[in-house]
CSV table of C-alpha atoms and ligand atoms in Angstrom, one decimal:
chain,number,residue,atom,x,y,z
A,14,MET,CA,13.9,-89.3,-24.6
A,15,ASP,CA,15.3,-88.5,-21.5
A,16,LEU,CA,14.9,-91.2,-19.0
A,17,THR,CA,17.8,-90.0,-16.8
A,18,ARG,CA,15.6,-88.3,-14.4
A,19,ARG,CA,12.9,-90.9,-12.8
A,20,PRO,CA,10.8,-89.8,-10.1
A,21,ARG,CA,9.6,-93.1,-9.4
A,22,ARG,CA,13.0,-93.8,-7.6
A,23,LEU,CA,11.7,-92.1,-4.6
A,24,ARG,CA,8.4,-93.9,-4.5
A,25,GLN,CA,9.7,-97.3,-3.8
A,26,ASP,CA,8.3,-98.6,-0.4
A,27,ARG,CA,11.1,-98.4,1.9
A,28,VAL,CA,12.1,-94.6,0.8
A,29,ARG,CA,8.6,-93.1,0.8
A,30,GLY,CA,8.5,-92.2,4.3
A,31,LEU,CA,12.0,-90.8,4.4
A,32,VAL,CA,10.9,-88.1,1.5
A,33,SER,CA,7.5,-87.4,2.7
A,34,GLU,CA,7.1,-83.7,2.8
A,35,THR,CA,3.8,-83.2,5.0
A,36,SER,CA,2.7,-85.7,8.1
A,37,LEU,CA,-0.3,-85.6,10.3
A,38,ASP,CA,-0.3,-86.1,14.1
A,39,PRO,CA,-2.6,-86.7,16.6
A,40,SER,CA,-1.0,-83.3,18.6
A,41,ASP,CA,-2.1,-81.4,15.0
A,42,LEU,CA,-5.8,-82.3,15.8
A,43,ILE,CA,-8.8,-80.4,17.9
A,44,ALA,CA,-12.0,-82.2,18.3
A,45,PRO,CA,-15.2,-80.1,18.6
A,46,ILE,CA,-17.4,-80.7,21.6
A,47,PHE,CA,-21.0,-79.8,22.0
A,48,VAL,CA,-22.3,-79.4,25.4
A,49,ASP,CA,-25.9,-79.0,25.8
A,50,ALA,CA,-27.5,-77.4,28.8
A,51,THR,CA,-31.0,-78.5,27.7
A,52,THR,CA,-30.7,-82.4,27.7
A,53,ASP,CA,-29.3,-84.7,30.6
A,54,GLU,CA,-28.6,-87.5,28.4
A,55,ARG,CA,-26.2,-87.5,25.4
A,56,LEU,CA,-28.1,-87.1,22.0
A,57,PRO,CA,-26.7,-88.0,18.8
A,58,ILE,CA,-26.4,-85.4,15.9
A,59,GLU,CA,-28.0,-87.0,13.0
A,60,SER,CA,-26.3,-85.2,10.2
A,61,MET,CA,-22.5,-85.8,11.8
A,62,PRO,CA,-22.4,-89.4,12.4
A,63,GLY,CA,-20.4,-90.3,15.6
A,64,HIS,CA,-21.0,-86.9,17.3
A,65,GLU,CA,-23.4,-85.8,20.1
A,66,ARG,CA,-24.6,-83.2,22.3
A,67,VAL,CA,-23.8,-83.8,25.7
A,68,PRO,CA,-24.9,-82.4,28.7
A,69,ILE,CA,-22.8,-80.5,31.2
A,70,GLU,CA,-22.2,-83.5,33.5
A,71,GLN,CA,-21.1,-85.7,30.7
A,72,SER,CA,-18.5,-83.4,29.2
A,73,VAL,CA,-15.6,-84.8,31.2
A,74,ALA,CA,-16.4,-88.1,30.0
A,75,ARG,CA,-16.6,-86.8,26.7
A,76,VAL,CA,-13.5,-84.8,26.6
A,77,GLU,CA,-11.8,-88.4,28.1
A,78,GLU,CA,-12.7,-90.1,25.6
A,79,VAL,CA,-11.2,-87.5,22.8
A,80,LEU,CA,-7.8,-87.8,25.5
A,81,GLU,CA,-7.8,-91.5,24.7
A,82,THR,CA,-7.5,-91.3,20.8
A,83,GLY,CA,-4.1,-88.9,21.6
A,84,VAL,CA,-5.7,-85.8,20.5
A,85,GLU,CA,-4.9,-83.3,23.4
A,86,ALA,CA,-7.1,-80.4,22.4
A,87,VAL,CA,-10.9,-79.5,22.3
A,88,MET,CA,-12.9,-76.9,21.0
A,89,LEU,CA,-16.3,-76.2,23.1
A,90,PHE,CA,-19.5,-75.1,21.6
A,91,GLY,CA,-22.4,-74.8,24.2
A,92,ILE,CA,-26.1,-74.9,23.7
A,93,PRO,CA,-27.8,-72.6,26.6
A,94,GLU,CA,-30.7,-73.5,28.8
A,95,SER,CA,-32.3,-70.3,27.0
A,96,LYS,CA,-32.0,-67.5,24.4
A,97,ASP,CA,-33.1,-64.1,24.2
A,98,ALA,CA,-32.5,-61.1,22.0
A,99,GLU,CA,-28.7,-60.1,23.2
A,100,GLY,CA,-27.4,-63.6,24.0
A,101,THR,CA,-27.0,-62.9,27.7
A,102,ARG,CA,-26.4,-66.6,28.6
A,103,ALA,CA,-23.2,-66.4,26.8
A,104,TRP,CA,-21.1,-64.8,29.4
A,105,ALA,CA,-23.4,-65.7,32.4
A,106,GLU,CA,-21.1,-67.1,34.9
A,107,ASP,CA,-23.3,-70.5,35.4
A,108,GLY,CA,-23.7,-70.8,31.4
A,109,VAL,CA,-23.1,-73.9,29.6
A,110,ILE,CA,-19.6,-73.1,28.7
A,111,GLN,CA,-18.4,-71.8,31.8
A,112,GLU,CA,-19.6,-74.8,33.8
A,113,ALA,CA,-18.2,-77.5,31.4
A,114,THR,CA,-14.9,-75.6,30.9
A,115,ARG,CA,-14.3,-75.7,34.9
A,116,GLN,CA,-15.2,-79.2,35.0
A,117,ILE,CA,-12.9,-80.2,32.0
A,118,THR,CA,-10.1,-78.2,33.2
A,119,ALA,CA,-10.3,-79.3,36.8
A,120,GLU,CA,-10.3,-83.0,35.9
A,121,THR,CA,-8.3,-83.8,32.5
A,122,ASP,CA,-5.0,-82.5,31.1
A,123,ALA,CA,-7.1,-81.3,27.8
A,124,TYR,CA,-6.3,-78.1,25.9
A,125,VAL,CA,-9.6,-76.4,26.2
A,126,ILE,CA,-10.2,-73.8,23.4
A,127,THR,CA,-13.8,-72.0,23.5
A,128,ASP,CA,-15.6,-71.0,20.5
A,129,VAL,CA,-16.8,-67.2,21.5
A,130,CYS,CA,-19.8,-65.9,19.8
A,131,LEU,CA,-23.6,-65.0,20.0
A,132,CYS,CA,-25.3,-67.0,17.4
A,133,GLU,CA,-26.0,-70.0,19.9
A,134,TYR,CA,-27.2,-67.7,22.2
A,135,THR,CA,-29.7,-65.4,20.7
A,136,ASP,CA,-33.0,-66.2,19.6
A,137,HIS,CA,-32.9,-64.8,16.6
A,138,GLY,CA,-29.6,-67.1,15.8
A,139,HIS,CA,-27.2,-63.9,14.5
A,140,CYS,CA,-24.0,-63.5,15.7
A,141,GLY,CA,-24.7,-60.3,17.7
A,142,PRO,CA,-27.5,-58.0,19.0
A,143,LEU,CA,-29.3,-56.6,16.2
A,144,GLU,CA,-30.0,-53.0,15.0
A,145,GLU,CA,-31.9,-51.3,12.4
A,146,GLU,CA,-29.9,-50.9,9.2
A,147,LEU,CA,-29.4,-47.5,8.1
A,148,ARG,CA,-28.6,-47.8,4.6
A,149,SER,CA,-31.4,-50.1,3.9
A,150,GLU,CA,-31.4,-50.9,0.5
A,151,GLY,CA,-30.2,-54.3,-0.3
A,152,HIS,CA,-27.5,-54.5,2.7
A,153,GLY,CA,-29.9,-55.7,5.7
A,154,GLU,CA,-32.2,-58.7,6.0
A,155,ARG,CA,-36.1,-58.0,6.3
A,156,CYS,CA,-37.3,-59.5,9.6
A,157,ALA,CA,-39.1,-62.8,9.2
A,158,HIS,CA,-41.7,-61.0,11.7
A,159,GLY,CA,-42.8,-58.6,9.0
A,160,HIS,CA,-42.7,-55.3,10.8
A,161,GLY,CA,-40.7,-53.7,7.7
A,162,ALA,CA,-37.6,-52.8,9.8
A,163,THR,CA,-34.5,-53.9,7.9
A,164,LEU,CA,-32.1,-55.5,10.8
A,165,THR,CA,-28.4,-56.4,10.9
A,166,VAL,CA,-26.0,-57.2,13.4
A,167,ASP,CA,-24.9,-54.2,15.6
A,168,ASN,CA,-21.0,-54.5,15.2
A,169,ASP,CA,-19.9,-52.2,17.8
A,170,ALA,CA,-22.7,-53.5,20.4
A,171,THR,CA,-21.4,-57.3,19.9
A,172,LEU,CA,-18.0,-56.3,20.5
A,173,GLU,CA,-18.8,-55.5,24.2
A,174,SER,CA,-20.6,-58.5,24.3
A,175,LEU,CA,-17.4,-60.4,23.2
A,176,ASP,CA,-15.4,-58.9,25.7
A,177,ARG,CA,-17.7,-60.0,28.4
A,178,ILE,CA,-17.9,-63.5,27.0
A,179,ALA,CA,-14.1,-63.8,26.5
A,180,VAL,CA,-13.2,-62.8,30.1
A,181,SER,CA,-16.0,-65.2,31.6
A,182,HIS,CA,-14.5,-68.4,29.4
A,183,ALA,CA,-10.9,-67.4,30.9
A,184,ALA,CA,-12.2,-67.0,34.3
A,185,ALA,CA,-13.6,-70.4,34.0
A,186,GLY,CA,-10.3,-71.7,33.0
A,187,ALA,CA,-10.0,-71.6,29.1
A,188,ASP,CA,-6.9,-72.1,27.7
A,189,MET,CA,-7.4,-70.3,24.4
A,190,ILE,CA,-10.2,-68.0,23.2
A,191,ALA,CA,-11.8,-68.5,19.3
A,192,PRO,CA,-13.9,-65.6,18.3
A,193,SER,CA,-15.9,-66.8,15.4
A,194,GLY,CA,-18.4,-64.1,14.4
A,195,MET,CA,-16.3,-62.0,12.0
A,196,MET,CA,-17.3,-58.8,13.6
A,197,ASP,CA,-15.2,-55.7,13.0
A,198,GLY,CA,-12.6,-55.0,15.8
A,199,MET,CA,-13.7,-58.4,17.8
A,200,VAL,CA,-9.8,-59.5,18.4
A,201,ALA,CA,-8.9,-56.0,19.6
A,202,ALA,CA,-11.8,-55.9,21.8
A,203,ILE,CA,-11.3,-59.6,23.3
A,204,ARG,CA,-7.4,-59.0,23.5
A,205,GLU,CA,-7.9,-55.6,25.6
A,206,GLY,CA,-10.6,-57.4,27.8
A,207,LEU,CA,-8.3,-60.2,28.6
A,208,ASP,CA,-5.4,-58.3,29.4
A,209,ARG,CA,-7.4,-55.8,31.5
A,210,GLU,CA,-8.8,-58.8,33.5
A,211,GLY,CA,-5.3,-60.2,33.8
A,212,TYR,CA,-5.6,-62.9,31.3
A,213,GLU,CA,-2.5,-61.7,29.3
A,214,HIS,CA,-1.3,-65.2,28.9
A,215,VAL,CA,-4.5,-66.7,27.3
A,216,PRO,CA,-4.1,-66.8,23.6
A,217,ILE,CA,-6.5,-65.8,20.8
A,218,MET,CA,-7.2,-68.1,18.0
A,219,SER,CA,-9.2,-65.8,15.5
A,220,TYR,CA,-11.7,-67.2,12.8
A,221,ALA,CA,-10.0,-64.5,10.8
A,222,ALA,CA,-11.2,-65.8,7.3
A,223,LYS,CA,-14.7,-67.0,8.0
A,224,TYR,CA,-16.7,-67.7,4.5
A,225,GLU,CA,-20.4,-67.5,4.5
A,226,SER,CA,-20.7,-71.3,3.5
A,227,ALA,CA,-23.4,-73.7,3.0
A,228,PHE,CA,-21.1,-76.6,4.3
A,229,TYR,CA,-22.0,-75.4,7.8
A,230,GLY,CA,-25.6,-77.0,7.8
A,231,PRO,CA,-25.1,-80.0,9.7
A,232,PHE,CA,-23.4,-77.8,12.4
A,233,ARG,CA,-26.4,-75.7,12.8
A,234,ASP,CA,-28.5,-78.7,13.5
A,235,ALA,CA,-25.8,-79.8,16.2
A,236,ALA,CA,-25.3,-76.3,17.8
A,237,ASP,CA,-29.2,-75.4,17.0
A,238,GLY,CA,-27.7,-72.2,15.8
A,239,ALA,CA,-29.4,-71.6,12.7
A,240,PRO,CA,-30.4,-67.7,11.7
A,241,SER,CA,-34.1,-67.7,12.3
A,242,PHE,CA,-34.3,-65.0,9.2
A,243,GLY,CA,-31.8,-64.1,6.7
A,244,ASN,CA,-28.3,-65.3,6.4
A,245,ARG,CA,-25.1,-64.3,7.6
A,246,ARG,CA,-23.6,-62.8,4.9
A,247,HIS,CA,-23.3,-59.1,5.9
A,248,TYR,CA,-20.4,-60.2,8.4
A,249,GLN,CA,-19.2,-63.7,7.2
A,250,MET,CA,-17.0,-63.4,3.8
A,251,ASP,CA,-18.1,-63.9,0.3
A,252,PRO,CA,-16.9,-67.3,-1.1
A,253,ALA,CA,-15.8,-65.3,-4.1
A,254,ASN,CA,-13.2,-63.6,-2.5
A,255,ALA,CA,-9.3,-64.3,-1.7
A,256,ARG,CA,-7.9,-60.8,-1.5
A,257,GLU,CA,-10.3,-59.8,0.7
A,258,ALA,CA,-9.4,-62.7,3.1
A,259,MET,CA,-5.8,-61.5,3.2
A,260,ARG,CA,-7.1,-57.7,4.2
A,261,GLU,CA,-9.3,-59.5,6.9
A,262,VAL,CA,-6.4,-61.7,8.1
A,263,ARG,CA,-3.9,-58.5,8.5
A,264,LEU,CA,-6.4,-56.6,10.3
A,265,ASP,CA,-6.6,-59.6,13.0
A,266,ALA,CA,-3.0,-59.8,12.9
A,267,GLU,CA,-2.7,-56.4,13.9
A,268,GLN,CA,-5.1,-56.5,16.7
A,269,GLY,CA,-3.1,-59.3,18.2
A,270,ALA,CA,-4.7,-62.5,16.8
A,271,ASP,CA,-2.1,-65.5,17.9
A,272,VAL,CA,-3.5,-68.0,15.6
A,273,LEU,CA,-5.1,-67.2,12.2
A,274,MET,CA,-7.9,-69.5,11.3
A,275,VAL,CA,-9.5,-70.5,7.9
A,276,LYS,CA,-13.0,-71.8,7.9
A,277,PRO,CA,-14.3,-74.1,6.0
A,278,ALA,CA,-11.1,-75.7,5.0
A,279,LEU,CA,-11.0,-77.9,1.9
A,280,PRO,CA,-13.0,-75.6,-0.4
A,281,TYR,CA,-10.5,-72.9,0.6
A,282,LEU,CA,-7.0,-74.0,0.7
A,283,ASP,CA,-6.0,-71.6,-1.7
A,284,ILE,CA,-6.7,-69.3,1.2
A,285,VAL,CA,-4.7,-71.4,3.7
A,286,SER,CA,-1.5,-71.4,1.4
A,287,ASN,CA,-2.0,-67.8,0.8
A,288,ILE,CA,-2.0,-66.9,4.4
A,289,ARG,CA,0.8,-69.6,5.3
A,290,ARG,CA,2.9,-67.4,2.6
A,291,GLU,CA,2.4,-64.0,3.7
A,292,PHE,CA,2.3,-64.5,7.7
A,293,ASP,CA,4.5,-66.1,10.3
A,294,HIS,CA,1.5,-67.0,12.7
A,295,PRO,CA,0.3,-70.4,13.2
A,296,VAL,CA,-2.3,-71.2,10.6
A,297,ALA,CA,-5.4,-73.3,11.6
A,298,ALA,CA,-7.9,-74.6,9.1
A,299,TYR,CA,-11.4,-75.7,10.3
A,300,ASN,CA,-12.7,-78.9,8.3
A,301,VAL,CA,-16.4,-78.2,9.1
A,302,SER,CA,-19.5,-80.5,9.6
A,303,GLY,CA,-20.3,-80.5,5.7
A,304,GLU,CA,-16.8,-81.5,4.8
A,305,TYR,CA,-17.3,-84.2,7.3
A,306,ALA,CA,-21.2,-85.3,6.3
A,307,MET,CA,-20.4,-85.5,3.0
A,308,LEU,CA,-17.5,-88.0,3.3
A,309,HIS,CA,-19.8,-90.1,5.8
A,310,ALA,CA,-22.8,-90.0,3.4
A,311,ALA,CA,-20.8,-91.2,0.6
A,312,ALA,CA,-19.1,-94.0,2.4
A,313,GLU,CA,-22.4,-95.4,3.8
A,314,LYS,CA,-23.3,-95.6,0.2
A,315,GLY,CA,-20.1,-97.7,-0.1
A,316,TRP,CA,-18.7,-95.1,-3.0
A,317,LEU,CA,-15.8,-93.7,-0.8
A,318,ASP,CA,-13.7,-95.4,1.9
A,319,LEU,CA,-14.0,-93.1,5.0
A,320,GLU,CA,-10.5,-93.6,6.7
A,321,GLU,CA,-8.7,-93.1,3.6
A,322,VAL,CA,-10.6,-90.2,2.4
A,323,ALA,CA,-10.6,-88.5,5.8
A,324,LEU,CA,-6.9,-89.2,6.1
A,325,GLU,CA,-6.2,-87.6,3.0
A,326,SER,CA,-8.4,-84.4,3.6
A,327,LEU,CA,-6.8,-83.8,6.5
A,328,LEU,CA,-3.2,-84.3,4.8
A,329,SER,CA,-4.0,-81.8,2.1
A,330,ILE,CA,-5.2,-79.1,4.7
A,331,LYS,CA,-1.8,-79.7,6.3
A,332,ARG,CA,0.0,-79.4,2.9
A,333,ALA,CA,-1.7,-76.3,1.9
A,334,GLY,CA,-0.2,-74.8,4.8
A,335,ALA,CA,-2.4,-75.4,8.2
A,336,ASP,CA,-0.3,-75.8,11.4
A,337,LEU,CA,-3.7,-77.3,13.0
A,338,ILE,CA,-6.9,-78.6,12.0
A,339,LEU,CA,-10.1,-78.5,13.9
A,340,THR,CA,-11.8,-81.6,12.7
A,341,TYR,CA,-15.1,-84.0,13.5
A,342,PHE,CA,-12.5,-86.5,12.0
A,343,ALA,CA,-10.2,-86.0,15.1
A,344,GLU,CA,-10.6,-88.7,17.1
A,345,ASP,CA,-11.1,-91.6,14.2
A,346,VAL,CA,-8.0,-90.1,12.5
A,347,ALA,CA,-6.0,-90.0,15.4
A,348,GLU,CA,-6.8,-93.7,16.3
A,349,GLY,CA,-5.7,-94.6,12.8
A,350,LEU,CA,-2.5,-93.1,12.9
A,351,SER,CA,-1.7,-94.6,16.5
A,352,ARG,CA,-2.6,-97.9,15.0
A,353,ASN,CA,-0.5,-97.9,11.9
A,354,ARG,CA,2.5,-96.5,13.8
B,412,ZN,ZN1,-22.0,-67.1,15.4
């Protein structure tokens, strides 16, 4: 037996830090915030303990709480005061995200990233206006209202809306735009819109490989964005596919995405790792609501130590190759990191 090689030598307390390959810093984290135009008080989100929907006038206070923990960036999601088939409140100048962004950027130093999609703004909950699917067999979704048409999201009409939303967010002061709808050509459409209106300096973080995942469940309570019929598998990716993710991501990179995101994170670390190897862009991973909720539920039962599993989850996402992580744990983990310094 050859025991001249002993990896345990480097696991002694005083050397562990020196040889640590991955580190986590509050500046790696982005905290998602829910701004709700339908409420005038903070509403706890039951399936996401510690998170709330806040009214527009509380959005600055909410962001200040995030900044106090050492996290410097927030991602804004909006719940509009009303919805329609086209999602027109998504690009309204006095829309929920536009108002919140103006206030937050005027009063804080937070780096403000805005989610650009239509599902929270359409009354049917899909990520764009609908059209009848021409090749109906097995592709579209039967409309729940039973009028026989097979419906799907109209990709190219959605691109026009995404252009308007992105420009309206940039005009309100958004620092970065994050399209999440998985429409073909969305990054190019938004880049073109931003450049045309003089926002060449505003980067795009594309949800480049976004899977049709059951881990989004709690978010749909939070953002009130569950589709009223069918599901999103016509535009979000099949969890079975890894090679397709590379094709998706390559298209977004070619269209000018500045940051490439994978969503969800933990069940898709292979995708994070593949993208890290293939591209030199910053890679983001979205540690989604279900990943957060399941750890909280287990911790509530006393089965897991919440702080430790949260930290280990985020560390594993970074180790897989993510540079930045969107996570509902941002504040708690950032506080823990500064406490242990
Ligand atoms: Zn959407």
